[in-house]
PDB file of C-alpha atoms and ligand atoms in Angstrom:
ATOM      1  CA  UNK I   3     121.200 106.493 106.785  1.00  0.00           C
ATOM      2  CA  UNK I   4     117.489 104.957 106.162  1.00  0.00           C
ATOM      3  CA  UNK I   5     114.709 106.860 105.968  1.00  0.00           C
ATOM      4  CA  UNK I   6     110.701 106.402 105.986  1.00  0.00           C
ATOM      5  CA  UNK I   7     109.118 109.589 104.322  1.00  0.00           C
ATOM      6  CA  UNK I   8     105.256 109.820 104.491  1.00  0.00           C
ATOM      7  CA  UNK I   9     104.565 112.904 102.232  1.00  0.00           C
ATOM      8  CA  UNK I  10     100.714 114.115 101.256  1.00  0.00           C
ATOM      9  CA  UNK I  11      99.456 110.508 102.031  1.00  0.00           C
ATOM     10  CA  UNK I  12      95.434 110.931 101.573  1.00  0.00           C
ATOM     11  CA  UNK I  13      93.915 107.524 101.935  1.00  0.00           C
ATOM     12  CA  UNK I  14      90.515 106.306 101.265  1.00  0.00           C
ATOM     13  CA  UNK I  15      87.663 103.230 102.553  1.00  0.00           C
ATOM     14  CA  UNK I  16      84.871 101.757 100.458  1.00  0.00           C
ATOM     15  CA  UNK I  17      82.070 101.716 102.248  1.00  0.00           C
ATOM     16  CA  UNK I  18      78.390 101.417 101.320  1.00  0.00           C
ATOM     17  CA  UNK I  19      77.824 105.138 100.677  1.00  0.00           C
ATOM     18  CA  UNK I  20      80.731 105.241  98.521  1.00  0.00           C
ATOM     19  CA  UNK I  21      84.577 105.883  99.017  1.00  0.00           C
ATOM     20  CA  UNK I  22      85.298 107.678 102.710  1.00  0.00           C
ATOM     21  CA  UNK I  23      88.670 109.914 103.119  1.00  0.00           C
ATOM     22  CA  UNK I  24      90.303 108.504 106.450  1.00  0.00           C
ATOM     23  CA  UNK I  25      93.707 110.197 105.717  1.00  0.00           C
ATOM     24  CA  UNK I  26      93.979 113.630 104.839  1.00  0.00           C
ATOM     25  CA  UNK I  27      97.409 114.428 103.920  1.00  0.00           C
ATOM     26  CA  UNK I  28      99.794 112.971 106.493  1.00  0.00           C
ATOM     27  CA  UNK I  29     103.469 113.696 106.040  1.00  0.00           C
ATOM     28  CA  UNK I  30     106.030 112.094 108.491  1.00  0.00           C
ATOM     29  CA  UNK I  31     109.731 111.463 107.907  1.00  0.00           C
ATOM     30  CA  UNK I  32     111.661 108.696 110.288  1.00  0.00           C
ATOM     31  CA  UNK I  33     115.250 108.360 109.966  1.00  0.00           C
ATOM     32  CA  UNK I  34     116.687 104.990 111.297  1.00  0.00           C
ATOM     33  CA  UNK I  35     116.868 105.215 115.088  1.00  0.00           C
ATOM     34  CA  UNK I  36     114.372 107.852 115.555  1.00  0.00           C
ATOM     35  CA  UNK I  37     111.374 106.761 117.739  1.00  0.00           C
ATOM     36  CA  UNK I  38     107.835 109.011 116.975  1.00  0.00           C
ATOM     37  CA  UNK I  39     104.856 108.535 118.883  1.00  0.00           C
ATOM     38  CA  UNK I  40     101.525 108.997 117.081  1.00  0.00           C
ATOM     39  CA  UNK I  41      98.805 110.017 119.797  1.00  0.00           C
ATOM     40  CA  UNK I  42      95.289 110.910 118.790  1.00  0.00           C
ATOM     41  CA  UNK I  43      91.789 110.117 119.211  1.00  0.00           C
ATOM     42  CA  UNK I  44      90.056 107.196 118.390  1.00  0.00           C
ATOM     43  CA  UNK I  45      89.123 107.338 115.050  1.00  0.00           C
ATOM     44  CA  UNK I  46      91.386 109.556 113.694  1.00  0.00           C
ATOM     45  CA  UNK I  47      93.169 106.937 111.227  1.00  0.00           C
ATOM     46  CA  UNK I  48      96.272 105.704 113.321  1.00  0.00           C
ATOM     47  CA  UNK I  49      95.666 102.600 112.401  1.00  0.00           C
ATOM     48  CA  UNK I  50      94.685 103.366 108.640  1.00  0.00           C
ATOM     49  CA  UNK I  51      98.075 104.793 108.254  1.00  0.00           C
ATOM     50  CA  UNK I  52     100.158 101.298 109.551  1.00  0.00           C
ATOM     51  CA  UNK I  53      97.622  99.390 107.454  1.00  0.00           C
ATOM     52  CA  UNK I  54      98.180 101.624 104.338  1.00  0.00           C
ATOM     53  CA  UNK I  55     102.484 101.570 104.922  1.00  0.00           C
ATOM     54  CA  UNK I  56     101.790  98.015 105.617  1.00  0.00           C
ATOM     55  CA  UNK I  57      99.937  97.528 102.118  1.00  0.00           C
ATOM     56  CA  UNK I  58      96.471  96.137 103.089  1.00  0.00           C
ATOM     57  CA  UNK I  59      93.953  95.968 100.382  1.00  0.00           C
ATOM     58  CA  UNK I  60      91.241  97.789 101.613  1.00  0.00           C
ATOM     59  CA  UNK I  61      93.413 100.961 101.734  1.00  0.00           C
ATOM     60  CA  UNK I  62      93.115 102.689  98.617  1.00  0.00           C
ATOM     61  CA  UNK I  63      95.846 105.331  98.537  1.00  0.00           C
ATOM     62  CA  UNK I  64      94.736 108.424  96.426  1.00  0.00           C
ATOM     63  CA  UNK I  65      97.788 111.037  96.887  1.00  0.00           C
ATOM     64  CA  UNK I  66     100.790 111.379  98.372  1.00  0.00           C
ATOM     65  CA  UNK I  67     104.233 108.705  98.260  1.00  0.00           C
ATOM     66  CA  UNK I  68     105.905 106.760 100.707  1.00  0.00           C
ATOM     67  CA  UNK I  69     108.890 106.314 100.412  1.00  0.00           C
ATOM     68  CA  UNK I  70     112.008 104.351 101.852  1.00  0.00           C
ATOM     69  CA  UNK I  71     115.106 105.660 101.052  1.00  0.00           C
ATOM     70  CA  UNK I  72     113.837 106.703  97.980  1.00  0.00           C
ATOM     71  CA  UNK I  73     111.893 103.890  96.704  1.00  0.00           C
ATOM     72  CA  UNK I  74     108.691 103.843  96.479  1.00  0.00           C
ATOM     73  CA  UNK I  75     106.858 101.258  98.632  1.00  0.00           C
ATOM     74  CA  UNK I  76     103.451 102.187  97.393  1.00  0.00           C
ATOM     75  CA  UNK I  77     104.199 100.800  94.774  1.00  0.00           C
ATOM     76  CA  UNK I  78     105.458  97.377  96.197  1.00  0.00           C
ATOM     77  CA  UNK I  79     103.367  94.238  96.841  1.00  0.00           C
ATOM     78  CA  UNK I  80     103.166  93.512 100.390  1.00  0.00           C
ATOM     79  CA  UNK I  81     106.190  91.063 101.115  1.00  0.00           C
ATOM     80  CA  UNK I  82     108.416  93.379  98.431  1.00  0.00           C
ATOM     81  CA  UNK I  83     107.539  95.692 101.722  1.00  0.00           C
ATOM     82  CA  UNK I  84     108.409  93.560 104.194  1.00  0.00           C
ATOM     83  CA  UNK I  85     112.090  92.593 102.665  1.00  0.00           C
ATOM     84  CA  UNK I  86     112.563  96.415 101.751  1.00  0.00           C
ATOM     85  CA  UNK I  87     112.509  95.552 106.048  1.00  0.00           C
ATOM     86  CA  UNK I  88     109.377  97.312 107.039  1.00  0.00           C
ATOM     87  CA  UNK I  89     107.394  95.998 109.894  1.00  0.00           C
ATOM     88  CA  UNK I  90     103.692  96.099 111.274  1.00  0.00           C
ATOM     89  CA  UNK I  91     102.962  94.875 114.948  1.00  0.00           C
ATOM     90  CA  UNK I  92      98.861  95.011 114.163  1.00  0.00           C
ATOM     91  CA  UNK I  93      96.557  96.237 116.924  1.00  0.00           C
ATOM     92  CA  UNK I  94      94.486  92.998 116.717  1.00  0.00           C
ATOM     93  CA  UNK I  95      96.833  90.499 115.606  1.00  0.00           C
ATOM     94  CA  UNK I  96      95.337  87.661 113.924  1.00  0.00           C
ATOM     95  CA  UNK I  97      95.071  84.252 114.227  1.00  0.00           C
ATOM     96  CA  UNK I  98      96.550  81.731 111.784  1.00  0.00           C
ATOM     97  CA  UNK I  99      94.853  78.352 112.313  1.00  0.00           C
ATOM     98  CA  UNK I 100      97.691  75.325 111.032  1.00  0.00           C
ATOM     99  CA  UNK I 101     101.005  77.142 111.139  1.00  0.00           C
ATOM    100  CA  UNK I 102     102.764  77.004 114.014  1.00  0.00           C
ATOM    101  CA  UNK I 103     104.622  79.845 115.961  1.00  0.00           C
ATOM    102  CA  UNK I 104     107.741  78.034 114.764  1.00  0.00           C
ATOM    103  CA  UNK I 105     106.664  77.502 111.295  1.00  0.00           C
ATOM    104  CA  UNK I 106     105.639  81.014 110.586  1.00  0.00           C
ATOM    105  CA  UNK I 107     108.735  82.709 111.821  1.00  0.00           C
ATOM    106  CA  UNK I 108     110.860  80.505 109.869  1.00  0.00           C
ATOM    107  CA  UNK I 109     108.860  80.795 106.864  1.00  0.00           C
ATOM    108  CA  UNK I 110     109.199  84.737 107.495  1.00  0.00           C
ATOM    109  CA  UNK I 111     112.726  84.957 108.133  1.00  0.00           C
ATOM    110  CA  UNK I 112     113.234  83.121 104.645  1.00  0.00           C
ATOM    111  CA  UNK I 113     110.837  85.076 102.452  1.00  0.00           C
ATOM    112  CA  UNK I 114     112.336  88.206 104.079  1.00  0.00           C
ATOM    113  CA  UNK I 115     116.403  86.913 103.825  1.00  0.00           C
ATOM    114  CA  UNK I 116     115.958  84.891 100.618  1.00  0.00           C
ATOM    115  CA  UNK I 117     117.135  82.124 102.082  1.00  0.00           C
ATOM    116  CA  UNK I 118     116.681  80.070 105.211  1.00  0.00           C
ATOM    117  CA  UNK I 119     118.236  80.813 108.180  1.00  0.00           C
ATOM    118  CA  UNK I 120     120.654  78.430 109.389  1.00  0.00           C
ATOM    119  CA  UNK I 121     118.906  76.141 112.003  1.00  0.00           C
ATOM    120  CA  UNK I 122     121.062  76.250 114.967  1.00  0.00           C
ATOM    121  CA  UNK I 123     121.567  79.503 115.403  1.00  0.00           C
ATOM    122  CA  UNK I 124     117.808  79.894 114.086  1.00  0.00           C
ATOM    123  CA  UNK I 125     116.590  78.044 117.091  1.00  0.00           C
ATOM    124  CA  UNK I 126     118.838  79.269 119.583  1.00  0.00           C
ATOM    125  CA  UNK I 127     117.775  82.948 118.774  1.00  0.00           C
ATOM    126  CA  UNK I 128     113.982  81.385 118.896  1.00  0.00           C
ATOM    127  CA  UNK I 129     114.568  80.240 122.275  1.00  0.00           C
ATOM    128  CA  UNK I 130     116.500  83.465 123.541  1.00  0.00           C
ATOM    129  CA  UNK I 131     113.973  85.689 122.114  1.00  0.00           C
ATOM    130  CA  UNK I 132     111.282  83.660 124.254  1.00  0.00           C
ATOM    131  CA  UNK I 133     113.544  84.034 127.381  1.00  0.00           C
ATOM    132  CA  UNK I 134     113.526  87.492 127.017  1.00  0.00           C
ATOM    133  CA  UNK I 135     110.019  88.049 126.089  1.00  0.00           C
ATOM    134  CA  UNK I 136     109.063  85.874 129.286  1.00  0.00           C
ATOM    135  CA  UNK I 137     107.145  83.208 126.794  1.00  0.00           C
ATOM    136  CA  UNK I 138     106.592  79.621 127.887  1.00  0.00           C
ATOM    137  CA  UNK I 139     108.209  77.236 125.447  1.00  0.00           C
ATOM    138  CA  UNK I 140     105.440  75.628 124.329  1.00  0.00           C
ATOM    139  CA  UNK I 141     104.105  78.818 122.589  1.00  0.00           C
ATOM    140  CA  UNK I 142     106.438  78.058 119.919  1.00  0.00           C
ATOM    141  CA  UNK I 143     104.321  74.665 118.812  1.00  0.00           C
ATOM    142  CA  UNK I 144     101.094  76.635 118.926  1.00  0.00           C
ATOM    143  CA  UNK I 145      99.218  78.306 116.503  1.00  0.00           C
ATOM    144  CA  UNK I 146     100.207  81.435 115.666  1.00  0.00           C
ATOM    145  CA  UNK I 147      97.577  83.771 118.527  1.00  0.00           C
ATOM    146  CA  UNK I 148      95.533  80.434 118.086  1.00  0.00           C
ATOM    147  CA  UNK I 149      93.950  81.073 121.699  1.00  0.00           C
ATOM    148  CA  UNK I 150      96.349  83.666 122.430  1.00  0.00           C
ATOM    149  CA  UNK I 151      95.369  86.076 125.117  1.00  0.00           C
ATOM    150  CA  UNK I 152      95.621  89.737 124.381  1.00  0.00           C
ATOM    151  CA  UNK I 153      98.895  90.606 126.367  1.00  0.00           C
ATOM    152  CA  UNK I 154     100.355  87.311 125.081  1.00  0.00           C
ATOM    153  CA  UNK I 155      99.046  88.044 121.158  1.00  0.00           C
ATOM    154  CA  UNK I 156     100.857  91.713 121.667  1.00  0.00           C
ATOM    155  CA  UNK I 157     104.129  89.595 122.920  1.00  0.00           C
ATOM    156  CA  UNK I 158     104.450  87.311 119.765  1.00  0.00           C
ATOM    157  CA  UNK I 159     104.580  90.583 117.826  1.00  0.00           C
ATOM    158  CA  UNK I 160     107.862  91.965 119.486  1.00  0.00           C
ATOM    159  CA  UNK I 161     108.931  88.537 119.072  1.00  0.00           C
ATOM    160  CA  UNK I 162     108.519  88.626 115.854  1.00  0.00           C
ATOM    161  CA  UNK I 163     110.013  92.378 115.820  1.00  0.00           C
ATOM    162  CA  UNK I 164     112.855  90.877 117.366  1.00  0.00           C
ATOM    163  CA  UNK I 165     113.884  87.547 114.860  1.00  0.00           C
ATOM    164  CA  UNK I 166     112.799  89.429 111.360  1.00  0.00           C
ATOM    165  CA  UNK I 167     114.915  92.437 112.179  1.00  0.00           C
ATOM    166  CA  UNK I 168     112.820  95.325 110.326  1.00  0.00           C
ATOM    167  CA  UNK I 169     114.365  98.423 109.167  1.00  0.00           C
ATOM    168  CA  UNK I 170     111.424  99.911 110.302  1.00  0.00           C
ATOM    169  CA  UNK I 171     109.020  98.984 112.693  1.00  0.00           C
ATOM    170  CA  UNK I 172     105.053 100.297 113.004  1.00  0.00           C
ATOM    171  CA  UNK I 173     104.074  99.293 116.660  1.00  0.00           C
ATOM    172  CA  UNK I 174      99.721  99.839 116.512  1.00  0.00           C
ATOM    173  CA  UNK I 175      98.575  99.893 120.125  1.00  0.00           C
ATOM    174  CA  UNK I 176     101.098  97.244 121.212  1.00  0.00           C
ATOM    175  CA  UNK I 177     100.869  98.634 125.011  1.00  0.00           C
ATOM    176  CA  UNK I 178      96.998  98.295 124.920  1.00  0.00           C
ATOM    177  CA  UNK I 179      95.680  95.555 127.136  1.00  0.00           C
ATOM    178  CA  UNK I 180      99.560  94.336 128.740  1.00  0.00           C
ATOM    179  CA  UNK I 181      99.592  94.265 132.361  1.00  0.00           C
ATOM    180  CA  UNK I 182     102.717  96.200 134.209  1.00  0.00           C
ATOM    181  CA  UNK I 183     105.062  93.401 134.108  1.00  0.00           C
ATOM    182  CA  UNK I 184     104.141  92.551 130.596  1.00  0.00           C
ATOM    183  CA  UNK I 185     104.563  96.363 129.437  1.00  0.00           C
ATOM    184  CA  UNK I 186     107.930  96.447 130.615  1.00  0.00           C
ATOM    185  CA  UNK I 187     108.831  93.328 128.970  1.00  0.00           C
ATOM    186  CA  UNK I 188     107.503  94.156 125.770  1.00  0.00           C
ATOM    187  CA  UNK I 189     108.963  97.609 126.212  1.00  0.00           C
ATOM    188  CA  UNK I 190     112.124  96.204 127.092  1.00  0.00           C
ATOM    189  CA  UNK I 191     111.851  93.675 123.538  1.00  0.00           C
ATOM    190  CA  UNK I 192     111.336  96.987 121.154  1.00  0.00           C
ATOM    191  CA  UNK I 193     114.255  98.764 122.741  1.00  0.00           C
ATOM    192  CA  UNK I 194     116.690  95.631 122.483  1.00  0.00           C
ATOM    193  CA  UNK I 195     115.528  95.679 118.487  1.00  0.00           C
ATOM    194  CA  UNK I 196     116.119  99.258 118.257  1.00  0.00           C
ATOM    195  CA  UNK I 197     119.494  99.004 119.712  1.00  0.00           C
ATOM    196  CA  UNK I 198     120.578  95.747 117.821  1.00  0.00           C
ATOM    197  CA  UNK I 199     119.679  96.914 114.599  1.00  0.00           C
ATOM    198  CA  UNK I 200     119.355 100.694 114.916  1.00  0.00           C
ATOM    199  CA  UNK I 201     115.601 100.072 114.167  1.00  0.00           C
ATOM    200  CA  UNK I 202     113.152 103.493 113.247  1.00  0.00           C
ATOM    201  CA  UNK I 203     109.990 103.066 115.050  1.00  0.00           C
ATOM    202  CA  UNK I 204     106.277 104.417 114.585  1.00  0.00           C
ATOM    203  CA  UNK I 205     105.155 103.749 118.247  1.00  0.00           C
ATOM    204  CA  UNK I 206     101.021 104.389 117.808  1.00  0.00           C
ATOM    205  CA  UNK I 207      99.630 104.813 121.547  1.00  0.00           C
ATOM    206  CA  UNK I 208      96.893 105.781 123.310  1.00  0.00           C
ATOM    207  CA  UNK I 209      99.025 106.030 127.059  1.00  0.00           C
ATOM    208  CA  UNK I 210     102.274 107.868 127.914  1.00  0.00           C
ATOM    209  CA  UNK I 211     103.081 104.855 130.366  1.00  0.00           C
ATOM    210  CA  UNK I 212     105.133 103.261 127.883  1.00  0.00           C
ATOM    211  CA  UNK I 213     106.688 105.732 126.824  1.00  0.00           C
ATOM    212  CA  UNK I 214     108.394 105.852 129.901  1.00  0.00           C
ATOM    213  CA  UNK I 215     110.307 103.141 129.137  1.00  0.00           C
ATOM    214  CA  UNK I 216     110.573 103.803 124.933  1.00  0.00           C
ATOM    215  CA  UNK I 217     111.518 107.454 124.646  1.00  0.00           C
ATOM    216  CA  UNK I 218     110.203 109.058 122.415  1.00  0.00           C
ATOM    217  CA  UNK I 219     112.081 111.588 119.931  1.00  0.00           C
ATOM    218  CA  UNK I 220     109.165 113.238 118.740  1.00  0.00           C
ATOM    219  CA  UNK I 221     105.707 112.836 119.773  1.00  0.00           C
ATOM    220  CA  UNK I 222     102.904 114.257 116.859  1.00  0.00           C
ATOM    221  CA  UNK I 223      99.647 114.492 117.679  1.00  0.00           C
ATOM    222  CA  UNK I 224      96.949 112.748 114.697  1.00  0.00           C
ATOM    223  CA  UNK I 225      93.485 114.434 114.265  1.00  0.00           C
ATOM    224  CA  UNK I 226      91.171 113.744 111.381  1.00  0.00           C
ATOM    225  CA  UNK I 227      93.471 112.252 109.115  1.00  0.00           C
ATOM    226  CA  UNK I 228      96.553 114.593 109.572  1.00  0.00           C
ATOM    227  CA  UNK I 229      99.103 115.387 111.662  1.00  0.00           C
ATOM    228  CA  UNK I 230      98.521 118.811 113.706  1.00  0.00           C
ATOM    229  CA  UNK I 231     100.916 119.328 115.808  1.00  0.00           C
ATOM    230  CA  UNK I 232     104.152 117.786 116.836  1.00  0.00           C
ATOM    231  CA  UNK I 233     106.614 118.217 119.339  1.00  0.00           C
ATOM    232  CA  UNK I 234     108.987 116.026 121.948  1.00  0.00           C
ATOM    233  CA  UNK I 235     108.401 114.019 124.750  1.00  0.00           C
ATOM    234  CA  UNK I 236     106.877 116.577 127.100  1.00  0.00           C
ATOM    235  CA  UNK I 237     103.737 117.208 124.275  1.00  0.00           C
ATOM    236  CA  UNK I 238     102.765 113.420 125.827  1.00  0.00           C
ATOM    237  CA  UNK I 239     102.169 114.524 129.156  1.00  0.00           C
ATOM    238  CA  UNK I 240     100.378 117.708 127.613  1.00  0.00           C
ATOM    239  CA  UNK I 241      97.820 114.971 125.788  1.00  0.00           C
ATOM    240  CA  UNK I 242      97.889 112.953 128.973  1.00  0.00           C
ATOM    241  CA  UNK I 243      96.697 115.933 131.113  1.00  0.00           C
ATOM    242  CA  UNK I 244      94.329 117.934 128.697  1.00  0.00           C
ATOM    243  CA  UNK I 245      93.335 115.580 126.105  1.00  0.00           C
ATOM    244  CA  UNK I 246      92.587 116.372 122.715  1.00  0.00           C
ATOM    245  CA  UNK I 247      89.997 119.500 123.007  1.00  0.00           C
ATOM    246  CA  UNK I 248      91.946 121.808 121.399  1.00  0.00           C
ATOM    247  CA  UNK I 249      92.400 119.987 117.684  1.00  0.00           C
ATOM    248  CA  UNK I 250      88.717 119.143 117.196  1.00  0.00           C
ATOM    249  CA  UNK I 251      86.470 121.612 115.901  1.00  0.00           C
ATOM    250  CA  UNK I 252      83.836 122.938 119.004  1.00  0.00           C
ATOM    251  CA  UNK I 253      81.764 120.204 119.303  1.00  0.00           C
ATOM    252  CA  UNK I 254      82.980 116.999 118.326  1.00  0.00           C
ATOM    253  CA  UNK I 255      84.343 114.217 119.860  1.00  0.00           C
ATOM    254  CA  UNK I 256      85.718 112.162 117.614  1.00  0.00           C
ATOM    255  CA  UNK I 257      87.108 112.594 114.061  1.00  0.00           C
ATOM    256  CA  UNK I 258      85.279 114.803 111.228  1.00  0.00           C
ATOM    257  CA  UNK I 259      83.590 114.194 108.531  1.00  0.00           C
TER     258      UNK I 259
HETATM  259  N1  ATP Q 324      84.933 100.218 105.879  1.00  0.00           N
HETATM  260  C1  ATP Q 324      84.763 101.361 106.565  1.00  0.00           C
HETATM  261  N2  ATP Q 324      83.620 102.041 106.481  1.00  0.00           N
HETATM  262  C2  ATP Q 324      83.436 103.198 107.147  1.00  0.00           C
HETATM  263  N3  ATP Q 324      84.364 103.748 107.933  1.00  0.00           N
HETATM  264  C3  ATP Q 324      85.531 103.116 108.064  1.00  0.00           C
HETATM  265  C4  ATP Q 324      85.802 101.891 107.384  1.00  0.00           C
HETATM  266  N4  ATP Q 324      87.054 101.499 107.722  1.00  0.00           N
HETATM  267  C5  ATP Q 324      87.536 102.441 108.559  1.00  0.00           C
HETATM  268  N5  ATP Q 324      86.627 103.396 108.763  1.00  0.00           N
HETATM  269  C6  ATP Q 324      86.730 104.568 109.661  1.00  0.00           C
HETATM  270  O1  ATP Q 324      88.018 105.147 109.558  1.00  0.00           O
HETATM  271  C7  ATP Q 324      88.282 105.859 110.754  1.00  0.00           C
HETATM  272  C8  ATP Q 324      89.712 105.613 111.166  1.00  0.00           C
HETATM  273  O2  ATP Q 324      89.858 104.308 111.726  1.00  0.00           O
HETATM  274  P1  ATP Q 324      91.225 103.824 112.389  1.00  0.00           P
HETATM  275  O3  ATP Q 324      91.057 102.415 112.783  1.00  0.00           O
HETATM  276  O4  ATP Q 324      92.340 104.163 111.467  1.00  0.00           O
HETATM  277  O5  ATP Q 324      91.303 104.788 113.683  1.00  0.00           O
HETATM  278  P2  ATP Q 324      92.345 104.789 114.883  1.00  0.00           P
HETATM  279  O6  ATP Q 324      92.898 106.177 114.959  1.00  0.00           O
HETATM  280  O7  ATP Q 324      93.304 103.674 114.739  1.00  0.00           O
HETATM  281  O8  ATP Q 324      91.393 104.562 116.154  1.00  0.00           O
HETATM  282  P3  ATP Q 324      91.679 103.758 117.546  1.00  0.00           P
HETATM  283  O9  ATP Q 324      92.419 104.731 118.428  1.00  0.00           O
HETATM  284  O10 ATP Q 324      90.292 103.523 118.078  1.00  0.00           O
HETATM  285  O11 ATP Q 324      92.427 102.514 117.249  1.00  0.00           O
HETATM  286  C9  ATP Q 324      87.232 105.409 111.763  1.00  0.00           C
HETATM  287  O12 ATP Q 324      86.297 106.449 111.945  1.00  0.00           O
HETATM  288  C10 ATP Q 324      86.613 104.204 111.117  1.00  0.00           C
HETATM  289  O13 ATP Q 324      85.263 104.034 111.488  1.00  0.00           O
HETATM  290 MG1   MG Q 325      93.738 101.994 115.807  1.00  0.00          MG
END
């Protein structure tokens, strides 16, 4: 059985007044299959803990390992991370002027398989995907989020999700900014992966509305750089109804410093 294992993970920023601790010791283990929702306020480092896993450069990671199935991906470059099969749908996906929807994907699937997929299957599974994900066509001969709007930008992730067939999947704020139809649709795309290909999912959200439609196993709760509290689906609608008073110290609204 896979496994993701965050243990101790204390990341830190550069920034003008010298290196800034965003994560403060965040330990996480998903198994393959297992769906976790990370909730928490803004600021609190969601995001700085897809972007570290992910392998961005402006993470530097000071403690802690994380490992999949006992390797060590911290120590990986960034596509050694990808074909270990980890995968990070970005909360502002960007835009790649010149490469083509078509051309990336294909380019992806090879770097990640070793070699290239064959092509008709390749572009029947294009097109299928597209059905599924409600896409026009012609998305496919445009440039990657070139123009994209947000909901449609947060749809050629799960497409991607669905063609590269992760191990793992980090999902940043993929709900944020999809309209009802669109949610359910997207929702619909991550739970097709995860039953294909018995995907593990970090599912980062600010909203419990999509989690009606991708239960969650566990849902933790992210303040300040760490994990403080965890539980199952029902701690969701606890965060939904009483926000997140009760982890911040009296009299702040945001993270700590
Ligand atoms: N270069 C930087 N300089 C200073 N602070 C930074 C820098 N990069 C990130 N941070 C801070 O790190 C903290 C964590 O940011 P992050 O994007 O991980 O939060 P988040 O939990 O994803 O928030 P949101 O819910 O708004 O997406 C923020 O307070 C942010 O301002
Ligand atoms: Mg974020």
């Amino acid at each position: 059985m896979s496994t993701l294992s965050i243990k101790d993970l204390h990341v830190s920023v550069d920034t003008d007044q010298g290196a800034k601790e965003i994560l403060r010791g965040v330990d996480l283990v998903i198994k393959e299959g297992e769906i976790h929702a990370i909730m928490g306020p803004n600021g609190s480092g969601k995001s700085t803990l897809a972007y570290s896993i992910a392998g961005h450069p402006k993470y530097h990671v000071t403690q802690g390992s994380v490992t999949l199935d006992g390797a060590e991906v911290l120590d990986m470059t960034v596509d050694e991370r990808a074909r270990a099969g980890l995968f990070l749908a970005m909360q502002y996906p960007v835009e790649i002027p010149g490469v083509t929807v078509t051309n990336f994907l294909r380019t992806a699937k090879t770097a990640i398989d070793g070699e290239a997929p064959a092509i008709r299957g390749w572009i029947t599974s294009i097109r299928e995907s597209m059905t599924n994900l409600r896409m026009e066509p012609s998305f496919a001969e445009r440039n990657v989020n070139e123009g994209f709007s947000g909901g449609e930008k947060k749809r050629n992730e799960i497409l991607q999700l669905e063609l590269l067939q992760p191990r793992f999947a980090i999902l940043d704020e993929t709900d944020s900014g999809l309209d009802v139809d669109a949610l359910k649709i997207v929702a619909e795309g991550v739970n097709r992966a995860k039953d294909k290909t018995a995907l593990g999912i970090m599912l980062i959200t600010h909203y419990t509305r999509i989690l009606r439609y991708i239960k969650p196993d566990f849902v933790h709760v992210f303040v300040a750089g760490r994990i403080a509290e965890q539980g199952g689906p029902e701690l969701a609608d606890r965060l939904e109804n009483e926000g997140y008073d009760r982890f911040l110290p009296v009299g702040a609204s945001e993270s700590t410093d």
